[in-house]
PDB file of C-alpha atoms in Angstrom:
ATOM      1  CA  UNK P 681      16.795  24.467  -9.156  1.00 49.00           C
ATOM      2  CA  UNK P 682      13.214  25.005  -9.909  1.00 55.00           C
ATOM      3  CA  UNK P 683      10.706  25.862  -7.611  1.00 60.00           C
ATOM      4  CA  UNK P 684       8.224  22.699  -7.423  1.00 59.00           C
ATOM      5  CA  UNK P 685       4.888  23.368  -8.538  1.00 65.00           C
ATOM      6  CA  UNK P 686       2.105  24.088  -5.844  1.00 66.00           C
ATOM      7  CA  UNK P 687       0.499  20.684  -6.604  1.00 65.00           C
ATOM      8  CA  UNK P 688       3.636  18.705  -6.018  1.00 63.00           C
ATOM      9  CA  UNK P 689       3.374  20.335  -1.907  1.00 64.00           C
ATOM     10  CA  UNK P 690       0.215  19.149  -1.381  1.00 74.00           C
ATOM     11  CA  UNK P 691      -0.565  16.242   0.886  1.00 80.00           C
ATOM     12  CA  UNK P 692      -3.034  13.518   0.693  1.00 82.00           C
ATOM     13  CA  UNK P 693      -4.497  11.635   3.429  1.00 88.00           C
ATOM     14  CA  UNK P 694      -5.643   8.035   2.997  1.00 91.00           C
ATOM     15  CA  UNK P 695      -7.536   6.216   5.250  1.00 92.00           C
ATOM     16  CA  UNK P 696      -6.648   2.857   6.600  1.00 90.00           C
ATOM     17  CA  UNK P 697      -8.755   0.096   7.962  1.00 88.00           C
ATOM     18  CA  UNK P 698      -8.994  -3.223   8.704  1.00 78.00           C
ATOM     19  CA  UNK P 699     -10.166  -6.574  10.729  1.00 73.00           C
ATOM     20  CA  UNK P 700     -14.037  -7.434   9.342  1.00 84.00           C
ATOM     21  CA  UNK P 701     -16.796  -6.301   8.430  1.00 89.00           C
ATOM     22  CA  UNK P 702     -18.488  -5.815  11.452  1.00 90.00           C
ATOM     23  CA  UNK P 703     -16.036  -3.596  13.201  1.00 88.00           C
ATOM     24  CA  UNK P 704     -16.018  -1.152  10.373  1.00 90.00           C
ATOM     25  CA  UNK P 705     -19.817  -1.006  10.293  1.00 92.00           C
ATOM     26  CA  UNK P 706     -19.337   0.178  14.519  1.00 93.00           C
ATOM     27  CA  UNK P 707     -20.323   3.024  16.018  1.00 94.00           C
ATOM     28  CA  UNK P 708     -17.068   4.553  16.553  1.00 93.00           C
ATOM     29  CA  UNK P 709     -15.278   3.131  13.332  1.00 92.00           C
ATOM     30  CA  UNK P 710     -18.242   5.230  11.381  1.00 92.00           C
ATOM     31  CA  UNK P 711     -18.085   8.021  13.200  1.00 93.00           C
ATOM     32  CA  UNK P 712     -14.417   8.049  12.441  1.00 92.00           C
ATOM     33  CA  UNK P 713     -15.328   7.851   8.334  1.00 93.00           C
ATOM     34  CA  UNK P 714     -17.860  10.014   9.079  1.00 93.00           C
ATOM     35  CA  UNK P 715     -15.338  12.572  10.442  1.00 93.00           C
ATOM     36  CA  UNK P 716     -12.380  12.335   7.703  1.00 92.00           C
ATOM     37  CA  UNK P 717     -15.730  12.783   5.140  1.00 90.00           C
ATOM     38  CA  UNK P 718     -16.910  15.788   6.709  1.00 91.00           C
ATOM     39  CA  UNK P 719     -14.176  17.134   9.355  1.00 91.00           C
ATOM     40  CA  UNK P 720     -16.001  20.322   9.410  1.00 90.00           C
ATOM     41  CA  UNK P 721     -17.674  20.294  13.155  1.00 91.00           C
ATOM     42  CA  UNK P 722     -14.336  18.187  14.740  1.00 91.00           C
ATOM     43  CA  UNK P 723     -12.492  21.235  13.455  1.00 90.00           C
ATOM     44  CA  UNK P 724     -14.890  23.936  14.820  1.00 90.00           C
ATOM     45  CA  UNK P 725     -14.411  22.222  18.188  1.00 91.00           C
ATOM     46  CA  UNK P 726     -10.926  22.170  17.421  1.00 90.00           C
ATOM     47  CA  UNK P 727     -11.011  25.775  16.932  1.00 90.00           C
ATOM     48  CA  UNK P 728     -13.237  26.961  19.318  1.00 90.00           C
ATOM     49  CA  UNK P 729     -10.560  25.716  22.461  1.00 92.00           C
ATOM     50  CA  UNK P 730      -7.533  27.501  20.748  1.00 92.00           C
ATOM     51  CA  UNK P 731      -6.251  30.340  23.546  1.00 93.00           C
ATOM     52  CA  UNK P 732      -6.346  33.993  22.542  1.00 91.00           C
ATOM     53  CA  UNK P 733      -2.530  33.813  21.624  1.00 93.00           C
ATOM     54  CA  UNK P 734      -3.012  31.549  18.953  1.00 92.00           C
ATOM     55  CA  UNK P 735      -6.712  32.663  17.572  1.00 88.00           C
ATOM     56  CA  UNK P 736      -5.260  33.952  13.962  1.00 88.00           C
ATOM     57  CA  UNK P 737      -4.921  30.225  13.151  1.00 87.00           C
ATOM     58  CA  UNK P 738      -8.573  30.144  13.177  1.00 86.00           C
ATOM     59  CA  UNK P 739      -9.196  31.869   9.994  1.00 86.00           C
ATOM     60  CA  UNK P 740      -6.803  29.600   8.335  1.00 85.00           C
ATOM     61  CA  UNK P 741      -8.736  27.587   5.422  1.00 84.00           C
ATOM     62  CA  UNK P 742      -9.149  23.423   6.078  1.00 83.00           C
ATOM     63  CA  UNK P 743     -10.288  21.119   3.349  1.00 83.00           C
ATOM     64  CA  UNK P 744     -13.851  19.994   3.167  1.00 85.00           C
ATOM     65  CA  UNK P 745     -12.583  16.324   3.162  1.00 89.00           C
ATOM     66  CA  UNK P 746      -9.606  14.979   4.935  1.00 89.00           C
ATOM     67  CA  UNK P 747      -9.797  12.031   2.994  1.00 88.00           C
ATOM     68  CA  UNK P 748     -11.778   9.882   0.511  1.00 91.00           C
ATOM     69  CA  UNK P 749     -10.131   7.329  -0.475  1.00 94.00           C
ATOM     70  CA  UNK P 750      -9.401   4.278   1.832  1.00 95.00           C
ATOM     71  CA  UNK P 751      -6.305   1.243   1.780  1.00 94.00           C
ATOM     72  CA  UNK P 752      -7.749  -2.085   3.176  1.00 93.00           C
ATOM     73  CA  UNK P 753      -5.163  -4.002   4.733  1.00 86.00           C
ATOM     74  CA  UNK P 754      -6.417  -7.373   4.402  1.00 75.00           C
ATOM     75  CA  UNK P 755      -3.754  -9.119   6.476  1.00 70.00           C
ATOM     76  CA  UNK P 756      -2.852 -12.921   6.939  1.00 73.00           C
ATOM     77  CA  UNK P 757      -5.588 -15.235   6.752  1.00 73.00           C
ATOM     78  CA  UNK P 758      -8.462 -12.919   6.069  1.00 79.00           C
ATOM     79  CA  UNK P 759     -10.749 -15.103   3.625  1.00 82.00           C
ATOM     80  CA  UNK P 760     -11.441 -13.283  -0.088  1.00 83.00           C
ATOM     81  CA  UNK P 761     -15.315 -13.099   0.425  1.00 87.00           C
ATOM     82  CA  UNK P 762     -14.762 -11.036   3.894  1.00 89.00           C
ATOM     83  CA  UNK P 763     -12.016  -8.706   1.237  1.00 91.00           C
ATOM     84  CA  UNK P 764     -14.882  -8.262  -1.099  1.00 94.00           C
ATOM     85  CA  UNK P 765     -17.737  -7.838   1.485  1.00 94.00           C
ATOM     86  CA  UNK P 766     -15.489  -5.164   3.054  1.00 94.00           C
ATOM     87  CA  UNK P 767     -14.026  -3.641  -0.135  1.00 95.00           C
ATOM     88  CA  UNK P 768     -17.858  -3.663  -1.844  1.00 96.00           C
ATOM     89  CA  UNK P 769     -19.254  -1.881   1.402  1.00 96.00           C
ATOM     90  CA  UNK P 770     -16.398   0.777   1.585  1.00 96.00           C
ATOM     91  CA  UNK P 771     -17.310   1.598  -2.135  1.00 97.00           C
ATOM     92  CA  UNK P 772     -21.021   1.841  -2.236  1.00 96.00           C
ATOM     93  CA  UNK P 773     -22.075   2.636   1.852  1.00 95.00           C
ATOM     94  CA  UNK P 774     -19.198   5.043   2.540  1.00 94.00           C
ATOM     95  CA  UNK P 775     -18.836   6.161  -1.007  1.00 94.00           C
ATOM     96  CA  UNK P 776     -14.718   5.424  -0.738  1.00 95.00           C
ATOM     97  CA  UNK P 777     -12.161   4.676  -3.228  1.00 96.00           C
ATOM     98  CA  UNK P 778     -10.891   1.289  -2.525  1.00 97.00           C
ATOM     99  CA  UNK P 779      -7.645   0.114  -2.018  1.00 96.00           C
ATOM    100  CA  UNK P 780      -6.783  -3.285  -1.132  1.00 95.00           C
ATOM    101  CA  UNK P 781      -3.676  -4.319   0.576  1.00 94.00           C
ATOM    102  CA  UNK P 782      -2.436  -7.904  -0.566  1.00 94.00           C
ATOM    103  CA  UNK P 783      -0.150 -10.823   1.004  1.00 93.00           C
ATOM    104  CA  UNK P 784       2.508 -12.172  -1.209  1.00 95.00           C
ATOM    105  CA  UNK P 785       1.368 -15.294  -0.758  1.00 95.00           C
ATOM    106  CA  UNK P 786      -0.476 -15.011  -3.625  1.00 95.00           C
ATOM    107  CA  UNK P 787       2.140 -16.444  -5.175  1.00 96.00           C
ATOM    108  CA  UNK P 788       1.399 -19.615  -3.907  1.00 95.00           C
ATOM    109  CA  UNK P 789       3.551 -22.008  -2.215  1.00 96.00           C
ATOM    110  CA  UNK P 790       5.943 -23.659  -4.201  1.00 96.00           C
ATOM    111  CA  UNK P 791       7.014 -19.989  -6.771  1.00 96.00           C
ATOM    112  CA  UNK P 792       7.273 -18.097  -3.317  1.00 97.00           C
ATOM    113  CA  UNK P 793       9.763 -20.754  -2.190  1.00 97.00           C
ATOM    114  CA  UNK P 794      11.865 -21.033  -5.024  1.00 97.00           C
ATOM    115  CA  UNK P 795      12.246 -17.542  -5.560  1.00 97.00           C
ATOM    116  CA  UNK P 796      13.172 -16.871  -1.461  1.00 96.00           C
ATOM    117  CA  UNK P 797      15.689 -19.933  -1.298  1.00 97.00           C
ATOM    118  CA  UNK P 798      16.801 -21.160  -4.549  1.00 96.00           C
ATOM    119  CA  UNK P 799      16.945 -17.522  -6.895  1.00 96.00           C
ATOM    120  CA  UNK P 800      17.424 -14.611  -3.604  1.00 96.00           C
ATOM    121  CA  UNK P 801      19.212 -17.115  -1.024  1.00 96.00           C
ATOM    122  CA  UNK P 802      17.200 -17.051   1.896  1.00 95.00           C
ATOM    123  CA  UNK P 803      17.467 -20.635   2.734  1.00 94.00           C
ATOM    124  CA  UNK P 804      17.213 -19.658   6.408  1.00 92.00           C
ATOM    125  CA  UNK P 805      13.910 -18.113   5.969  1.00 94.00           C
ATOM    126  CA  UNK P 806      10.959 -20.643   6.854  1.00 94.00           C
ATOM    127  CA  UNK P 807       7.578 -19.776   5.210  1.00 95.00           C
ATOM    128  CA  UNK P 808       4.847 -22.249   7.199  1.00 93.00           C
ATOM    129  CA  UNK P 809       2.628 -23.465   5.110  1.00 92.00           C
ATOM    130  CA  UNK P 810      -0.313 -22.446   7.360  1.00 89.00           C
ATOM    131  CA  UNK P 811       0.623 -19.094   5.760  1.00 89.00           C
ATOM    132  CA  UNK P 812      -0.762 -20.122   2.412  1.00 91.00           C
ATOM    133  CA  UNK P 813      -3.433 -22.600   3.652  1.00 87.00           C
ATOM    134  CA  UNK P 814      -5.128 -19.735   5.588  1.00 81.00           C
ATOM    135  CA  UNK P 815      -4.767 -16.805   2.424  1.00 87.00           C
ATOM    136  CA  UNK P 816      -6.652 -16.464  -0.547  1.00 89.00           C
ATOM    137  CA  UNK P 817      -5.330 -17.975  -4.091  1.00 92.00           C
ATOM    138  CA  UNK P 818      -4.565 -15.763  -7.139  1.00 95.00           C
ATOM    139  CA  UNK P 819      -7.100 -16.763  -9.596  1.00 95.00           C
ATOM    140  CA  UNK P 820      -9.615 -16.212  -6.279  1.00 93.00           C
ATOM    141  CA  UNK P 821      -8.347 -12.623  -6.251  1.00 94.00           C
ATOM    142  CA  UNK P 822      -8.075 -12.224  -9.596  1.00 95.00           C
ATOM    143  CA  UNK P 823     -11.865 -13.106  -9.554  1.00 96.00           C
ATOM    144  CA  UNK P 824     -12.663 -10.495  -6.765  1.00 95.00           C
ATOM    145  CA  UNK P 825     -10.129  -7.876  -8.454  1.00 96.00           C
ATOM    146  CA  UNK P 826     -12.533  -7.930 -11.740  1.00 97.00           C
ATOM    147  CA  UNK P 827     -15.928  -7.844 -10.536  1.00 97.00           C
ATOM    148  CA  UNK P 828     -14.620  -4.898  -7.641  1.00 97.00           C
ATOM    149  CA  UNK P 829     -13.066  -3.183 -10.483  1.00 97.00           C
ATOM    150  CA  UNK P 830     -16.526  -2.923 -12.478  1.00 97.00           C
ATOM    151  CA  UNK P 831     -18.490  -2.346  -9.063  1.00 97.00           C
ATOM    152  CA  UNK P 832     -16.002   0.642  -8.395  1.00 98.00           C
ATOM    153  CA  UNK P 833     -16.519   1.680 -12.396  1.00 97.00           C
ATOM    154  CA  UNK P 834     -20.401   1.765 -12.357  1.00 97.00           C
ATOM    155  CA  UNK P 835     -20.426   3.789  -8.841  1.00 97.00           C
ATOM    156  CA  UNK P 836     -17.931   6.488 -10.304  1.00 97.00           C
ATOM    157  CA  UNK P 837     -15.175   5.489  -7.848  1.00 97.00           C
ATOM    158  CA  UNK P 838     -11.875   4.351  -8.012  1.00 97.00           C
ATOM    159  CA  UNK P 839     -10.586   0.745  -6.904  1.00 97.00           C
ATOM    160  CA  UNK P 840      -6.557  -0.497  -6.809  1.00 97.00           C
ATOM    161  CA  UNK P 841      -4.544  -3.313  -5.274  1.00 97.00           C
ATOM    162  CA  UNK P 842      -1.363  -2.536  -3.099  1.00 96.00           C
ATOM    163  CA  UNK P 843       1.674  -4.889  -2.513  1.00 95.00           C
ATOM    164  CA  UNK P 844       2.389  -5.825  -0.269  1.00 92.00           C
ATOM    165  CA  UNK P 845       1.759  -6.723   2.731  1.00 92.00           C
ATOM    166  CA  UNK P 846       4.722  -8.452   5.063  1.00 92.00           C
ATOM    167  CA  UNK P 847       5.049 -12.468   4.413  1.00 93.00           C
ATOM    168  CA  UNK P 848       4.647 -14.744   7.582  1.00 92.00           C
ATOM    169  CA  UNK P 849       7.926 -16.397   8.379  1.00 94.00           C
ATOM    170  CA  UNK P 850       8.635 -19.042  11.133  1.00 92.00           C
ATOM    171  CA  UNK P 851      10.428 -16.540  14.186  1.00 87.00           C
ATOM    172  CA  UNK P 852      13.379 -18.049  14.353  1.00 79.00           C
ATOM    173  CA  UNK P 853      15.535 -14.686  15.216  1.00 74.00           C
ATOM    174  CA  UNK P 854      16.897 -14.963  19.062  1.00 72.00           C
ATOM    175  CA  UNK P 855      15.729 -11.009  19.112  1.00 72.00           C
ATOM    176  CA  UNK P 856      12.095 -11.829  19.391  1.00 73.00           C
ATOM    177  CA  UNK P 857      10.332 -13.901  22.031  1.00 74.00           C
ATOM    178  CA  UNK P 858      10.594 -17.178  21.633  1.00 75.00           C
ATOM    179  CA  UNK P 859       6.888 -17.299  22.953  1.00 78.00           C
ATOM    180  CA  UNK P 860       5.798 -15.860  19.783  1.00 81.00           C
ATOM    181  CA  UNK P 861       5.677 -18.350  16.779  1.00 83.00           C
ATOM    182  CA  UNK P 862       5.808 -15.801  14.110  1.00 86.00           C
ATOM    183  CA  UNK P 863       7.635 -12.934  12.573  1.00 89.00           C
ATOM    184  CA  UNK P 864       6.491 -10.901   9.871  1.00 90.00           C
ATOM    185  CA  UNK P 865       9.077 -10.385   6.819  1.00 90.00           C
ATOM    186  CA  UNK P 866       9.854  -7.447   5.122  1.00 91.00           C
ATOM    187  CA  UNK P 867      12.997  -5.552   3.542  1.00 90.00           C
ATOM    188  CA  UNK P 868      14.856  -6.778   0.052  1.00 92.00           C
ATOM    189  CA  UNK P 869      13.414  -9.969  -0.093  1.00 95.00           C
ATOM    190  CA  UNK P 870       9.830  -8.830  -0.117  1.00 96.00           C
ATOM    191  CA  UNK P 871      10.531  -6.565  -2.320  1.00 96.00           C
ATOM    192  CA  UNK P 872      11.393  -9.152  -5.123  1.00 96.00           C
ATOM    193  CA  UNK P 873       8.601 -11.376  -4.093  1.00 97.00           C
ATOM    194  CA  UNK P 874       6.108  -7.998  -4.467  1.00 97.00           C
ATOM    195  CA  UNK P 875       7.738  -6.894  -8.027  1.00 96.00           C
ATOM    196  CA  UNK P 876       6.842 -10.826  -8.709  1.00 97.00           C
ATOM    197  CA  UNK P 877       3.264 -10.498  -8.242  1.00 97.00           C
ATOM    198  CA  UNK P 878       2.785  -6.885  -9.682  1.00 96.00           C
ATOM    199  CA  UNK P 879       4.319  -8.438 -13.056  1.00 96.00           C
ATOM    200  CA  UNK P 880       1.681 -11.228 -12.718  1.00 96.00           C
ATOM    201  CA  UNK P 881      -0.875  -8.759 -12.449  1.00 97.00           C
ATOM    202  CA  UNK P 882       0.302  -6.736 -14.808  1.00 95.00           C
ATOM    203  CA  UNK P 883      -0.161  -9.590 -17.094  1.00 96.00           C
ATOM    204  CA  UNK P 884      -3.718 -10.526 -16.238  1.00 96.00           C
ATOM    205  CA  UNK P 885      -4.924  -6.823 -16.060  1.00 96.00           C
ATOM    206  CA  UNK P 886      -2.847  -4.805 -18.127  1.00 93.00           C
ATOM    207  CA  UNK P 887      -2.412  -1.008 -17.518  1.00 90.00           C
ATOM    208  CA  UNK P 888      -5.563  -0.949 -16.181  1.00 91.00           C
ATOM    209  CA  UNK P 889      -5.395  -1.461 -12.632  1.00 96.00           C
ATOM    210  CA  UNK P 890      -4.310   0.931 -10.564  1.00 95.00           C
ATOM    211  CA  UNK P 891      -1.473  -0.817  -8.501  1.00 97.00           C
ATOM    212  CA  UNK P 892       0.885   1.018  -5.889  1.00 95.00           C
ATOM    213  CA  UNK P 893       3.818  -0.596  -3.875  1.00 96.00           C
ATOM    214  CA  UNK P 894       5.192  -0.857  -1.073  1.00 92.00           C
ATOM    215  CA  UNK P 895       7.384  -3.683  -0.073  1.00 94.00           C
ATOM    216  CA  UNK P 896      11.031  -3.176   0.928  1.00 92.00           C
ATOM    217  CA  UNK P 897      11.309   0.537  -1.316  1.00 94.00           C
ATOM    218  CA  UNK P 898      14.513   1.769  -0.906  1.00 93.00           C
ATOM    219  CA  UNK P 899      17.265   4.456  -2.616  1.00 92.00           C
ATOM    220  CA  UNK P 900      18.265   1.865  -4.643  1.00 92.00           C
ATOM    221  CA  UNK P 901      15.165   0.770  -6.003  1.00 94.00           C
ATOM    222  CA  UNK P 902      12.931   3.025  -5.560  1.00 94.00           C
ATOM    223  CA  UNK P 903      13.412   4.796  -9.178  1.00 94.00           C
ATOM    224  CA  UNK P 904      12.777   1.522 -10.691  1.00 94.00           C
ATOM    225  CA  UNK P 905       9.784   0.474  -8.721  1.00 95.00           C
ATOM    226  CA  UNK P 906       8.206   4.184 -10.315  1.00 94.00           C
ATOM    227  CA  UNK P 907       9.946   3.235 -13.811  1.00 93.00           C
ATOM    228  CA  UNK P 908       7.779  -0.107 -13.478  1.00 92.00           C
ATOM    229  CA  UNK P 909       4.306   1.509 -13.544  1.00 90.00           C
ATOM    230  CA  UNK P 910       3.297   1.118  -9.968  1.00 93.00           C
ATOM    231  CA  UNK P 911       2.091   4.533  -8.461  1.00 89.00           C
ATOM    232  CA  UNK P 912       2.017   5.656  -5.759  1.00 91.00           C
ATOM    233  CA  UNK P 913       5.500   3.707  -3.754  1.00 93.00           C
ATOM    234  CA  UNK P 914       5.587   4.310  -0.506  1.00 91.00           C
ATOM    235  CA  UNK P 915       8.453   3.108   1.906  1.00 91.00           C
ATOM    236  CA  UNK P 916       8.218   2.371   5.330  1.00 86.00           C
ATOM    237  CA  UNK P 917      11.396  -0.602   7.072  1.00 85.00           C
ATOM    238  CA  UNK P 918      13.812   1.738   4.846  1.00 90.00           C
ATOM    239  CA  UNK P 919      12.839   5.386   7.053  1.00 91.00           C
ATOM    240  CA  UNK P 920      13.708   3.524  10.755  1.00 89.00           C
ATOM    241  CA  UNK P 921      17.002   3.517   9.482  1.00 90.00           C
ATOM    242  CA  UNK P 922      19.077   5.957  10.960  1.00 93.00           C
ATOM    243  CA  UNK P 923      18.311   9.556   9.427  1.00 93.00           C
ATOM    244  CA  UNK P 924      14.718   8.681   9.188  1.00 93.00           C
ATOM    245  CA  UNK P 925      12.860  10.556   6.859  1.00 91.00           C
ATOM    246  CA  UNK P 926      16.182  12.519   6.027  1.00 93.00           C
ATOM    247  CA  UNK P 927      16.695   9.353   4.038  1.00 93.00           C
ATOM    248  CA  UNK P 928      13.983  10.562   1.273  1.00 91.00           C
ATOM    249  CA  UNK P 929      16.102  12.864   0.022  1.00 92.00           C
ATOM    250  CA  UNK P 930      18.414  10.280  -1.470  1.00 93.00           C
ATOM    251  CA  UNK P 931      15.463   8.578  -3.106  1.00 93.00           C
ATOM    252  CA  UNK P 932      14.797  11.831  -4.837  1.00 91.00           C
ATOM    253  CA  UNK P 933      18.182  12.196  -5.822  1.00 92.00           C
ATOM    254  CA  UNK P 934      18.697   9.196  -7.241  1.00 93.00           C
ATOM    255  CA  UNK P 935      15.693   9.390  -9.321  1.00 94.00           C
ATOM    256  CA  UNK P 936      16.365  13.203 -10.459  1.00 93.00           C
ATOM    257  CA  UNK P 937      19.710  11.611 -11.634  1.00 94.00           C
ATOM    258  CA  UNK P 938      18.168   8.652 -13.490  1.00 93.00           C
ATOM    259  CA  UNK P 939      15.623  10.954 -15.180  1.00 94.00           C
ATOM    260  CA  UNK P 940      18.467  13.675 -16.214  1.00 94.00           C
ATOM    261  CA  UNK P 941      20.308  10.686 -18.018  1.00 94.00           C
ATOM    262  CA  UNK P 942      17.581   9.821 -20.029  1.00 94.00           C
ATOM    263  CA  UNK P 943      16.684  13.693 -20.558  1.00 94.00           C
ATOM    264  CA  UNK P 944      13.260  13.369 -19.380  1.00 93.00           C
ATOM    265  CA  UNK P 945      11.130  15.856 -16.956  1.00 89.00           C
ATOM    266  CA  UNK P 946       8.321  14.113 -15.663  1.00 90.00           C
ATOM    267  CA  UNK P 947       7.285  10.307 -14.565  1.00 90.00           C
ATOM    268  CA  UNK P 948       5.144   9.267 -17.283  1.00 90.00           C
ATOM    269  CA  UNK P 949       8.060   9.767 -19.973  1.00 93.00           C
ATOM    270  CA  UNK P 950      10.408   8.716 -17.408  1.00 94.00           C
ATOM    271  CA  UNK P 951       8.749   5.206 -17.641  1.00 91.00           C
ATOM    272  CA  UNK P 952       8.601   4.582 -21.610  1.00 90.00           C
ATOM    273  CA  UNK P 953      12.305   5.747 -21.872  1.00 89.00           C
ATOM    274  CA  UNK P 954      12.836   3.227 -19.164  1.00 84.00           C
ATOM    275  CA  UNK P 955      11.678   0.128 -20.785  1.00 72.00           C
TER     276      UNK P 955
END
């Protein structure tokens, strides 16, 4: 096998944040982005308590910038002027690239149920409909999506939707307290729901928008999810499996395999073979 190229080793860090406004514009939440900016006095600190045995790992190099580029979860009920309030301060006070994390309830109401009980089966699965009362519509995102998008554009920075986040379900599973009213869905069925809404996006914004997934990503899927245009997909329910991240190596299997049988060497002609 090939050696992989130096770039394909190297690891980025993305921030994460969340809640409202006011939290991220605290004290300690911006000296956190302040830090991952500009790491470069946290690490001399760092440094400068290392014991003699280990002082040659002081004059290894550390980037400049741990990160600059930022995922806002928006979670369940978080109303779409707070997103773009949030998203629109990330991108022009702390100079990010935006992210934004989105519910599948986007789908609204009666598509997310038909697709969960009637086309996947999940008849046991109980969405309440506080779930979509309380989240914002599609055309409302779809709204904010566009005008971030050409906020991002004129400030030089990059903007991007994720999906998705976990769907609200009615805790019904004698695993989890019966004290708590909710459970948070993830796994297969997500994952249909989130390839849903990317393909509704897709439709509304073209190639154009940067959208990466992550919603119930597994060996199985997870070549197709990349063949589909979403970048990056991440996986998360799928590595607390047993074998953990030992499981990754399947994923890259599988999609070495696919990509041999079409006799293609990298992603991008990966995907137009695809469709």
């Amino acid at each position: 096998r090939k050696a992989l190229p130096e770039r394909a080793t190297h690891t980025v860090f993305d921030l994460s944040v969340g809640y409202d406004l006011a939290g991220l514009r605290s004290p300690r939440v911006a000296a956190f982005l302040d830090t991952m900016r500009a790491p470069q006095v946290c690490v001399g600190e760092l440094l400068s308590e290392l014991p003699a045995s280990m002082s040659r790992f002081a004059r290894l190099p550390f980037p400049e910038s741990v990160g600059r580029s930022v995922t806002l979860s928006t979670f369940h009920g978080c109303p779409p002027h707070e997103i773009e309030r949030i998203a629109d301060f990330l991108l022009t006070e702390r100079e990010l690239d935006v992210t934004i994390k989105l519910n599948p309830t986007l789908l609204g109401e009666q598509e997310l149920l038909e697709i969960l009980h009637e086309r996947l089966g999940y008849r046991d699965i109980a969405v309440p409909h506080s779930a979509f009362a309380n989240d914002p519509t599609f055309e409302e995102v779809g709204g904010m999506v566009e005008r971030l998008s050409a906020r991002a554009a004129s400030l030089g920075r990059g903007f991007g939707i994720k999906l998705t986040n976990t769907l609200v379900v009615e805790n019904r599973r004698p695993s989890f307290s019966r004290s708590e009213p909710h459970a948070y869905l993830s796994g297969p069925p997500l994952h249909v729901l989130a390839v849903e809404l990317g393909r509704r996006f897709r439709e509304r914004f073209g190639e154009t928008l940067p959208i990466s997934f992550s919603a119930g990503v597994d060996r199985k899927n997870a070549a197709d999810t990349i063949a589909s245009g979403f970048a990056p997909v991440t996986t998360c329910s799928d590595l607390l499996q047993p074998g953990g991240y030992g499981r990754m190596y399947g994923y890259v299997n599988e999609l070495e395999g696919r990509m041999t049988a079409l006799g293609v060497s990298d992603i991008r002609t990966f995907r137009q073979r695809w469709r």
